[in-house]
XYZ file of C-alpha atoms in Angstrom:
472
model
C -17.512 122.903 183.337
C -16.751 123.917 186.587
C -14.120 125.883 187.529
C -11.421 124.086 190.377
C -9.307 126.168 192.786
C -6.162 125.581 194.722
C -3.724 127.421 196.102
C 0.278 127.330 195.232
C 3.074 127.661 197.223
C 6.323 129.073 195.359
C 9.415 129.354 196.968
C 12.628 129.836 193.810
C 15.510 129.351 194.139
C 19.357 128.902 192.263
C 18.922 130.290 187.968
C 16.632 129.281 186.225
C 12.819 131.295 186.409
C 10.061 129.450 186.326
C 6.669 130.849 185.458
C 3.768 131.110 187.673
C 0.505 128.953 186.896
C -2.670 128.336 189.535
C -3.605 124.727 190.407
C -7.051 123.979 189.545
C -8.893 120.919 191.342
C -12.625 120.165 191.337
C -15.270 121.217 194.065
C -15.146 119.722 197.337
C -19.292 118.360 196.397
C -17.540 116.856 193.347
C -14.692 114.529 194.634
C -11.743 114.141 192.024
C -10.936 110.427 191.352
C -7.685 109.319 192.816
C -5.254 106.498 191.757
C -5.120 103.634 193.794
C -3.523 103.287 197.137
C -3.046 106.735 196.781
C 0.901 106.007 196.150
C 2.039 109.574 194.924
C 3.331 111.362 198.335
C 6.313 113.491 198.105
C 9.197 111.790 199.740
C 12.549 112.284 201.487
C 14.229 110.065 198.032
C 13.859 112.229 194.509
C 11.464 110.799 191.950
C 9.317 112.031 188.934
C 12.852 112.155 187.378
C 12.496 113.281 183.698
C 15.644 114.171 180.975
C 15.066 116.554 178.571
C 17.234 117.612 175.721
C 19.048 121.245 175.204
C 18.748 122.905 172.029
C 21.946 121.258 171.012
C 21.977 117.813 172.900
C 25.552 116.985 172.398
C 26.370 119.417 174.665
C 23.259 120.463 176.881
C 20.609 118.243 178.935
C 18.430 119.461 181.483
C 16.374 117.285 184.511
C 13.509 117.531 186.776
C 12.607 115.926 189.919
C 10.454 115.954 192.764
C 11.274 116.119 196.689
C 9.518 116.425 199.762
C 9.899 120.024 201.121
C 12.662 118.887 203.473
C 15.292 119.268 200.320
C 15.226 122.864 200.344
C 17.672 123.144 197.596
C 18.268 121.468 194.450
C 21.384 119.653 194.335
C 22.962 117.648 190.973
C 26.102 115.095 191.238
C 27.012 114.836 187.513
C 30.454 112.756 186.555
C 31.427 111.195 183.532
C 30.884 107.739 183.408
C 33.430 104.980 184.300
C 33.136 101.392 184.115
C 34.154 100.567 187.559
C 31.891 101.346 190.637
C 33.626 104.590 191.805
C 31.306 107.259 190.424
C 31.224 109.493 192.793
C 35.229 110.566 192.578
C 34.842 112.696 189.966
C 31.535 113.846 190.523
C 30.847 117.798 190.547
C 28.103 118.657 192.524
C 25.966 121.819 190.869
C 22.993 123.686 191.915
C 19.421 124.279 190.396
C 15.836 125.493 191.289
C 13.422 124.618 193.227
C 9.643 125.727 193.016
C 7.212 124.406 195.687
C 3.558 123.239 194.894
C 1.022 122.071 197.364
C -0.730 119.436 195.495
C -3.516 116.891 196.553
C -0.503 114.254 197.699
C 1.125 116.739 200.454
C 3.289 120.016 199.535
C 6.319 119.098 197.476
C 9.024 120.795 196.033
C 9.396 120.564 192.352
C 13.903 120.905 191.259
C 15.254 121.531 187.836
C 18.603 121.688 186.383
C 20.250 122.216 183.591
C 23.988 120.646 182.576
C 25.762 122.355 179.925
C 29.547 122.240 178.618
C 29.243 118.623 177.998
C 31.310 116.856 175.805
C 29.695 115.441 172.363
C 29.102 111.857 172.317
C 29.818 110.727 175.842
C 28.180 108.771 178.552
C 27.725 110.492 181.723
C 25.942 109.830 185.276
C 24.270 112.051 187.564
C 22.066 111.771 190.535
C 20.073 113.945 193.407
C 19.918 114.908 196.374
C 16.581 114.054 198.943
C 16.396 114.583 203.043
C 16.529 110.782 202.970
C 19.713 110.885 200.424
C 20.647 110.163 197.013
C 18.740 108.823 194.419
C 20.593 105.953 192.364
C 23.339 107.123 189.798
C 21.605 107.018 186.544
C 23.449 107.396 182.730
C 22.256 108.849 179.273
C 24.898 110.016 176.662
C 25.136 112.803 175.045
C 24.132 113.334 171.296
C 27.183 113.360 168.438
C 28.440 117.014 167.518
C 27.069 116.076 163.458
C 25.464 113.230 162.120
C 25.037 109.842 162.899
C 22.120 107.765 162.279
C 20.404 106.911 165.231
C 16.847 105.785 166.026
C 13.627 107.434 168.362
C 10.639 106.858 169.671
C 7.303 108.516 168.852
C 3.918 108.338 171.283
C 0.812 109.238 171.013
C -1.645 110.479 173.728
C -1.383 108.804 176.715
C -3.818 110.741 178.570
C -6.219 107.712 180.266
C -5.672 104.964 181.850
C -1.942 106.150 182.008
C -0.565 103.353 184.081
C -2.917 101.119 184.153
C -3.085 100.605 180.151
C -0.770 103.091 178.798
C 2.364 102.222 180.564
C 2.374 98.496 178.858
C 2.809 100.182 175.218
C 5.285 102.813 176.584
C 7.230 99.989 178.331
C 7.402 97.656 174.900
C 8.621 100.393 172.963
C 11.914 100.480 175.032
C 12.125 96.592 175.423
C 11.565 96.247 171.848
C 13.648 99.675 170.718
C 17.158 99.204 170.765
C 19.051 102.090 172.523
C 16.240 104.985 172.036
C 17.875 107.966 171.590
C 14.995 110.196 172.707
C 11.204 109.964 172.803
C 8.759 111.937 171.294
C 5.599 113.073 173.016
C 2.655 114.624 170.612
C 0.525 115.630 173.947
C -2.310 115.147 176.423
C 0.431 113.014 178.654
C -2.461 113.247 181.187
C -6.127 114.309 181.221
C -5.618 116.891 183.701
C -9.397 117.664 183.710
C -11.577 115.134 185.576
C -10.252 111.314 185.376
C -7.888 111.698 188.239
C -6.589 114.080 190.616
C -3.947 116.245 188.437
C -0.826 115.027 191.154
C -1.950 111.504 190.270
C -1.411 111.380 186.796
C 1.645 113.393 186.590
C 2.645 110.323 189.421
C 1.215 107.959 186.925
C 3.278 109.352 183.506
C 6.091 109.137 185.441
C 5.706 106.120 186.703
C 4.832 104.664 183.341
C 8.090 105.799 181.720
C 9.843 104.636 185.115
C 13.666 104.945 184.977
C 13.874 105.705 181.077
C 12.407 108.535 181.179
C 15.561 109.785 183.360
C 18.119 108.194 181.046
C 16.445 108.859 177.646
C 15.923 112.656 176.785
C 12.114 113.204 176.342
C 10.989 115.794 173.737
C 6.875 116.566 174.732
C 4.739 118.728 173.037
C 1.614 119.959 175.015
C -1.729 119.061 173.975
C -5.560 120.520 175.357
C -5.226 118.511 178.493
C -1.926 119.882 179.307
C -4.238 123.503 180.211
C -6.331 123.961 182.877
C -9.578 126.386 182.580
C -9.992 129.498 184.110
C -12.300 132.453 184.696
C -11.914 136.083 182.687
C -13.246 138.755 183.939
C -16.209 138.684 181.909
C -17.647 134.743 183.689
C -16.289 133.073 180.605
C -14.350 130.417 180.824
C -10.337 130.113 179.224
C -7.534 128.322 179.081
C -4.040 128.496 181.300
C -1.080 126.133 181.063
C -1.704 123.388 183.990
C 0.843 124.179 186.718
C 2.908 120.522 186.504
C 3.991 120.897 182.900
C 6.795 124.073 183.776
C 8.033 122.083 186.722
C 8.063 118.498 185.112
C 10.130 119.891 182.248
C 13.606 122.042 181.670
C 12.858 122.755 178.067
C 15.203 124.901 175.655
C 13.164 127.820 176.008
C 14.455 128.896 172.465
C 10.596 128.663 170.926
C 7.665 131.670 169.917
C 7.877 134.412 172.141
C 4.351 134.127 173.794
C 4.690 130.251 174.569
C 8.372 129.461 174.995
C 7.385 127.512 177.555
C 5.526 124.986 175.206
C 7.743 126.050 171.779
C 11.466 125.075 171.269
C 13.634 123.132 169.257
C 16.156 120.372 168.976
C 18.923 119.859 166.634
C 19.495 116.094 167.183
C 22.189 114.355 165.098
C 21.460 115.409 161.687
C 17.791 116.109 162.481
C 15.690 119.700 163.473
C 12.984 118.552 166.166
C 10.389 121.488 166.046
C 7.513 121.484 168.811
C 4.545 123.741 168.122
C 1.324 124.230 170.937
C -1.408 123.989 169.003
C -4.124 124.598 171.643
C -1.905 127.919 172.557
C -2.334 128.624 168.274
C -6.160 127.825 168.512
C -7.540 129.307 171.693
C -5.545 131.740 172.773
C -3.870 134.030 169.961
C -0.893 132.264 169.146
C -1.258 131.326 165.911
C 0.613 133.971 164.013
C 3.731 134.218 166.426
C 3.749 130.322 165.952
C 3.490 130.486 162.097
C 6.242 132.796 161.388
C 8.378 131.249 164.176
C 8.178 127.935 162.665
C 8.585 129.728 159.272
C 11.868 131.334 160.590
C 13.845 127.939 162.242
C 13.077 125.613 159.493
C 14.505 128.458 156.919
C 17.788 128.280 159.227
C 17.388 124.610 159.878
C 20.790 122.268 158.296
C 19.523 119.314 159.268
C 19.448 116.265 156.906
C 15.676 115.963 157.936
C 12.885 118.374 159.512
C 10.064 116.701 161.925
C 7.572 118.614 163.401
C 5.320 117.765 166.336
C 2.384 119.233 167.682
C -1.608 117.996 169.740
C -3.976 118.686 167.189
C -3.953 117.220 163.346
C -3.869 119.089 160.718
C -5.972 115.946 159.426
C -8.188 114.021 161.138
C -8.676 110.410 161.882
C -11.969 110.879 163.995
C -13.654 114.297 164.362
C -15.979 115.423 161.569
C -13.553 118.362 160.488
C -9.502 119.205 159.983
C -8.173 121.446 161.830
C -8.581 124.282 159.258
C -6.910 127.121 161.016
C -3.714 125.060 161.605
C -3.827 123.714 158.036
C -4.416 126.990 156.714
C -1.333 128.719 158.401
C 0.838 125.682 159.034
C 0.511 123.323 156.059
C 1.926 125.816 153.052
C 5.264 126.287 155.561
C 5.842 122.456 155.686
C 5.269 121.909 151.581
C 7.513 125.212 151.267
C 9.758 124.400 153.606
C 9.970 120.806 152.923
C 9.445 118.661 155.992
C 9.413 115.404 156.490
C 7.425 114.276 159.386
C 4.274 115.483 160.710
C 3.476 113.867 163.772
C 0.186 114.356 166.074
C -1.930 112.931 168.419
C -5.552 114.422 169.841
C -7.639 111.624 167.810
C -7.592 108.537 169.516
C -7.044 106.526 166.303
C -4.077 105.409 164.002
C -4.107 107.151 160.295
C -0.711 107.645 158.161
C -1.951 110.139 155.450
C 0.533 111.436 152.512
C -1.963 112.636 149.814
C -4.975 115.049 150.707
C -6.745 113.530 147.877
C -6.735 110.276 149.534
C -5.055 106.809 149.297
C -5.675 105.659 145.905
C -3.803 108.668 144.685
C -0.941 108.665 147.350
C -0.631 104.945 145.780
C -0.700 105.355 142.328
C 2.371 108.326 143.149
C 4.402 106.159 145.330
C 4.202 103.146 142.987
C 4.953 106.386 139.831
C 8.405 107.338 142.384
C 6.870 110.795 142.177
C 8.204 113.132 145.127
C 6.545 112.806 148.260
C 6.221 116.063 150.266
C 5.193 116.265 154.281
C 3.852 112.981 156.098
C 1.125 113.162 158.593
C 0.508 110.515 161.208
C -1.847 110.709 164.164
C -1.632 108.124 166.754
C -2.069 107.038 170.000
C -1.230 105.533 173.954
C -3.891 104.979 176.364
C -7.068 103.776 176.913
C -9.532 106.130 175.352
C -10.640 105.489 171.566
C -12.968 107.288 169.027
C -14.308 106.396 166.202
C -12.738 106.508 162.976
C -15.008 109.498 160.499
C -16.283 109.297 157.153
C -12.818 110.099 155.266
C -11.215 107.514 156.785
C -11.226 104.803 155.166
C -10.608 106.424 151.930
C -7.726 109.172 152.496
C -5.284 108.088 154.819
C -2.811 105.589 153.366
C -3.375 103.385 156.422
C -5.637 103.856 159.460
C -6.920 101.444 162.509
C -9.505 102.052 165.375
C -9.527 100.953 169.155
C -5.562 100.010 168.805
C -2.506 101.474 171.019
C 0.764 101.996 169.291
C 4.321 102.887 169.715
C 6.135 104.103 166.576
C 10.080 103.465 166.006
C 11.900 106.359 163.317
C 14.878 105.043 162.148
C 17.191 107.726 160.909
C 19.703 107.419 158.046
C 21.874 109.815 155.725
C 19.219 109.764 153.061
C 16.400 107.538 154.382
C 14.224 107.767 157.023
C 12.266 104.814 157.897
C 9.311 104.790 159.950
C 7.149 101.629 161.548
C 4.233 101.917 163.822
C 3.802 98.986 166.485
C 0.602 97.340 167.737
C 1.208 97.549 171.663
C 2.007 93.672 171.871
C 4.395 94.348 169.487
C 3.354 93.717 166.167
C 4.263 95.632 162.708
C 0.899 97.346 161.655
C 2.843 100.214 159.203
C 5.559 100.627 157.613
C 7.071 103.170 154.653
C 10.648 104.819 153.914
C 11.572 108.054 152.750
C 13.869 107.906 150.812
C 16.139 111.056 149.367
C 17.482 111.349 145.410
C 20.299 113.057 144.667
C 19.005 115.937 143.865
C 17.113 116.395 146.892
C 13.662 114.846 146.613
C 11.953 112.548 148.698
C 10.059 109.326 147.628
C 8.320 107.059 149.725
C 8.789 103.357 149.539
C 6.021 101.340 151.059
C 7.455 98.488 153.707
C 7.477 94.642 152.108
C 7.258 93.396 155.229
C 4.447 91.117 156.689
C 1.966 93.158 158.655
C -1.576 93.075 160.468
C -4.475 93.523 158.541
C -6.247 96.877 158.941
C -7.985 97.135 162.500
C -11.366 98.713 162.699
C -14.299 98.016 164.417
C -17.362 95.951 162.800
C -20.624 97.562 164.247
C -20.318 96.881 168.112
C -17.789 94.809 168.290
C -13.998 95.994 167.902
C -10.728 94.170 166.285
C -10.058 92.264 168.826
C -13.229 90.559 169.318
C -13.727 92.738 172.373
C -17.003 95.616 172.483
C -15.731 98.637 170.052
C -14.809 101.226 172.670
C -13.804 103.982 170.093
C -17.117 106.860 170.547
C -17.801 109.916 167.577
C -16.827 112.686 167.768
C-alpha cells in the first residue's frame, strides 16, 4: 500500500495536551476521492461539534469543534439552562485548546474543552466562539449521581458511504430512540485509507450525526481504519493513530497506559462503559497492558451492569477465523469478571452469539433458565457488506447479511434489554437479561414479531437487490 504524506501544523494552546500524529494522504499520481461539492472548508462559524462523556458524566463532559484559523483561541459559553430565551445572562465563558491541522479542505484549527464541577442531573447549554461569531446555544444534561434506568444507542461501523448511506440509519436511531442518553461507537467511523480524502469523512461523520452528536455524549471506540500506515526504519510498513481522532474527541484519558488516547471508561448511571483498541492489542504490543487494565476496572467496577466495546470480534460473523489472540486474553476476564455486553463491529454483518457451541445449545439453555454469561454482538452502519462464513448459520443465535442496523439498550435495575433495528426501522432481534436474586443472569428471548432472518440467496441479496456482502 502506499505510503501518503502531509505535513501538520500545531499551534497549543489553554490545558489540555494533545498528542502529536502525521497526516497521511495518497500520492499526487494517485488522486484521493473527494466528497461532493467539496463542502468541508473550515469556516469563520464552529462545526464538527462532538460531546463526549467524562469518566463520571454527572459531573464532567468534554467538546470538540472545528474553526477556521481566524479563532485563535478556544472559547466555551456554558450556562445552565432556563426556559426563557435569556441564556446568555448567566453564561461563564471558559477557555480550552486549540491544535491546528492543515488538511486537504484549507488549514483549520481543531478546539477542545472540557466542563467539569457540574451538577448531577441537570440540563445545561453551551456554545462557541468562531471569527464570524457564535455557534447556536445547544443543551445535553448531565447523567444522575446513581442509578436510574435510562436507554443508549449502539452503532456499528460506519466507515463507507458515511453520509450518503450511513447517515439514514444513524438519523432513525434518534428519531425512533426516545431521549438517547449516549451513543456507542464500536469503530472504523471512517475508512481513513482510500475511499475519500481523510478531512472528508471526518466532515461526513459529523455531518451524519448533525446536531446530536453535540447534545448527546458519544462514547467511540477506534477500529483499523481509525490508524493510518507508516514507514519503520526497516521499509516495513506500521500502524499510527490517524491524526483527526485526538482532535475530534476529549476522551477521559483514564484508560491503559500506552493507548489512553483510545482506552477509558465511563461510569454511566448504574452502568461501567469500558472501551478497549483492539488494533492497538493486535498490531502494535498492546495486548497485555490492555488485558490487565481491563482486568483491573471491572474488579473495581459497582455498576449494576458491565459493557464492553471494542473493533474487532472476538467471534466472527464473516472472516474465516476468530480473533484468537483477543479471545485468548480477553474472553476468560469477561466470564470471570462477569460482563454483560460484548459489543463489536469490523465484520460487516449482523450476528448475536451467546453460546460458543452454537445456537441450538444457547437455545436449549435459555429455554432450561440456565445462567447466561457474556453476550457478543457484531454489527453494522454503512454501505460495505461481507459475506456471512461457514459458522454462521449455525453458532450465532441470530445473524443477517447485506443489512444496516441501529441497536437500542434499554437499561433497568435488574434487566437489560437489548433490540437491534433494520435501518427503516424494523425489529430484527430482540433478548433480555434478566438478573436473579442471587446474582445470575438469564436471557429471555423477545416475543415480539420480527423479520425473518436476512441473508443472501446466491447472487441476489434480501432485499431482492444483487448480494453486495464479498468473503473474506
Amino acid at each position: 500500500m502506499a505510503l501518503r504524506k502531509l505535513l501538520v501544523g500545531v499551534a497549543t494552546l489553554g490545558l489540555v495536551a494533545f498528542s502529536t500524529a502525521p497526516v497521511l494522504a495518497q500520492e499526487a499520481a494517485q488522486p484521493v476521492p473527494r466528497s461532493p461539492g467539496l463542502p468541508f472548508k473550515p469556516k469563520g462559524l464552529p462545526d464538527r461539534i462532538v460531546l463526549t462523556a467524562g469518566a463520571d458524566p454527572s459531573r464532567e463532559m468534554a467538546v470538540a469543534w472545528r474553526t477556521d484559523p481566524r479563532q485563535a483561541s478556544a472559547e466555551i459559553q456554558l450556562a445552565p439552562a432556563i426556559d426563557g430565551p435569556s441564556l446568555a445572562f448567566r453564561a461563564k465563558t471558559l477557555s480550552g485548546t486549540s491544535k491546528a491541522i492543515d488538511s486537504a479542505n484549507g488549514p483549520a484549527l481543531y478546539h477542545q474543552a472540557r466542563l467539569t464541577d457540574l451538577t448531577p442531573d441537570t440540563a445545561y447549554v453551551y456554545r462557541m466562539k468562531g471569527a464570524d461569531g457564535w455557534s447556536e446555544w445547544l443543551q445535553f444534561h448531565t447523567a444522575a449521581a446513581t442509578f436510574r434506568p435510562f436507554r443508549f444507542l449502539y452503532l456499528g461501523d460506519t466507515q463507507n458511504g458515511i453520509l450518503p448511506i450511513g447517515s439514514r440509519v444513524i438519523r432513525q436511531g434518534f428519531q425512533s430512540t426516545a431521549a438517547p442518553a449516549l451513543v456507542l461507537h464500536a469503530g472504523d467511523l471512517v475508512a481513513q485509507r482510500d475511499d475519500l480524502d481523510h478531512d472528508d469523512e471526518w466532515g461526513e461523520w459529523t455531518a451524519a450525526g448533525a446536531y446530536n452528536f453535540s447534545t448527546v455524549p458519544q462514547l467511540p471506540a477506534t477500529g483499523n481504519h481509525e490508524y493510518v500506515d507508516v514507514a519503520k526504519p526497516d521499509g516495513t510498513e506500521s500502524r499510527k493513530l490517524g491524526p483527526y481522532w485526538p482532535l475530534q474527541f476529549a476522551l477521559p484519558a483514564n484508560g491503559a497506559e500506552p493507548v489512553k488516547e483510545t482506552t477509558y471508561y465511563v461510569d454511566y448511571q448504574g452502568v461501567r462503559f469500558i472501551i478497549l483498541d483492539g488494533t492497538a492489542a493486535l498490531d502494535l504490543g498492546a495486548l497485555e497492558a490492555q488485558t490487565r487494565w481491563l482486568d483491573q476496572t471491572l474488579a473495581a467496577s459497582k455498576a449494576r451492569w458491565n459493557i464492553v466495546t471494542f473493533h474487532q470480534p472476538i467471534f466472527t460473523c464473516a472472516r474465516p477465523q476468530d480473533t484468537e489472540k483477543l479471545k485468548a486474553a480477553w474472553k476468560p476476564v469477561f466470564e470471570a469478571r462477569k460482563v454483560d455486553l460484548v459489543l463489536q463491529g469490523h465484520d460487516h454483518c449482523y450476528a448475536r452469539l451467546t453460546s460458543q457451541a452454537g445456537k441450538a445449545d444457547a437455545a436449549r439453555r435459555h429455554k432450561a433458565g440456565q445462567p447466561q454469561g457474556p453476550v457478543y454482538v457484531v454489527s453494522v452502519v454503512g454501505s460495505k457488506m461481507y459475506a456471512l462464513n461457514d459458522r454462521a448459520l449455525t453458532q450465532p443465535d441470530k445473524v443477517a447479511a447485506d443489512t444496516e442496523f441501529y441497536q437500542v439498550i434499554d437499561v433497568g435495575a435488574d434487566k437489560l434489554g437489548f433490540a437491534a433495528y433494520t435501518a427503516s426501522g424494523k425489529l430484527y432481534d430482540a433478548f433480555t437479561l434478566v438478573r436473579g436474586k442471587g446474582g445470575a443472569k438469564t436471557l429471555v428471548e423477545s416475543k415480539e414479531s420480527m423479520l425473518a432472518q436476512r441473508v443472501c440467496s446466491g447472487a441476489t441479496g434480501p432485499d431482492g437487490a444483487p448480494c453486495l456482502g464479498r468473503a473474506k
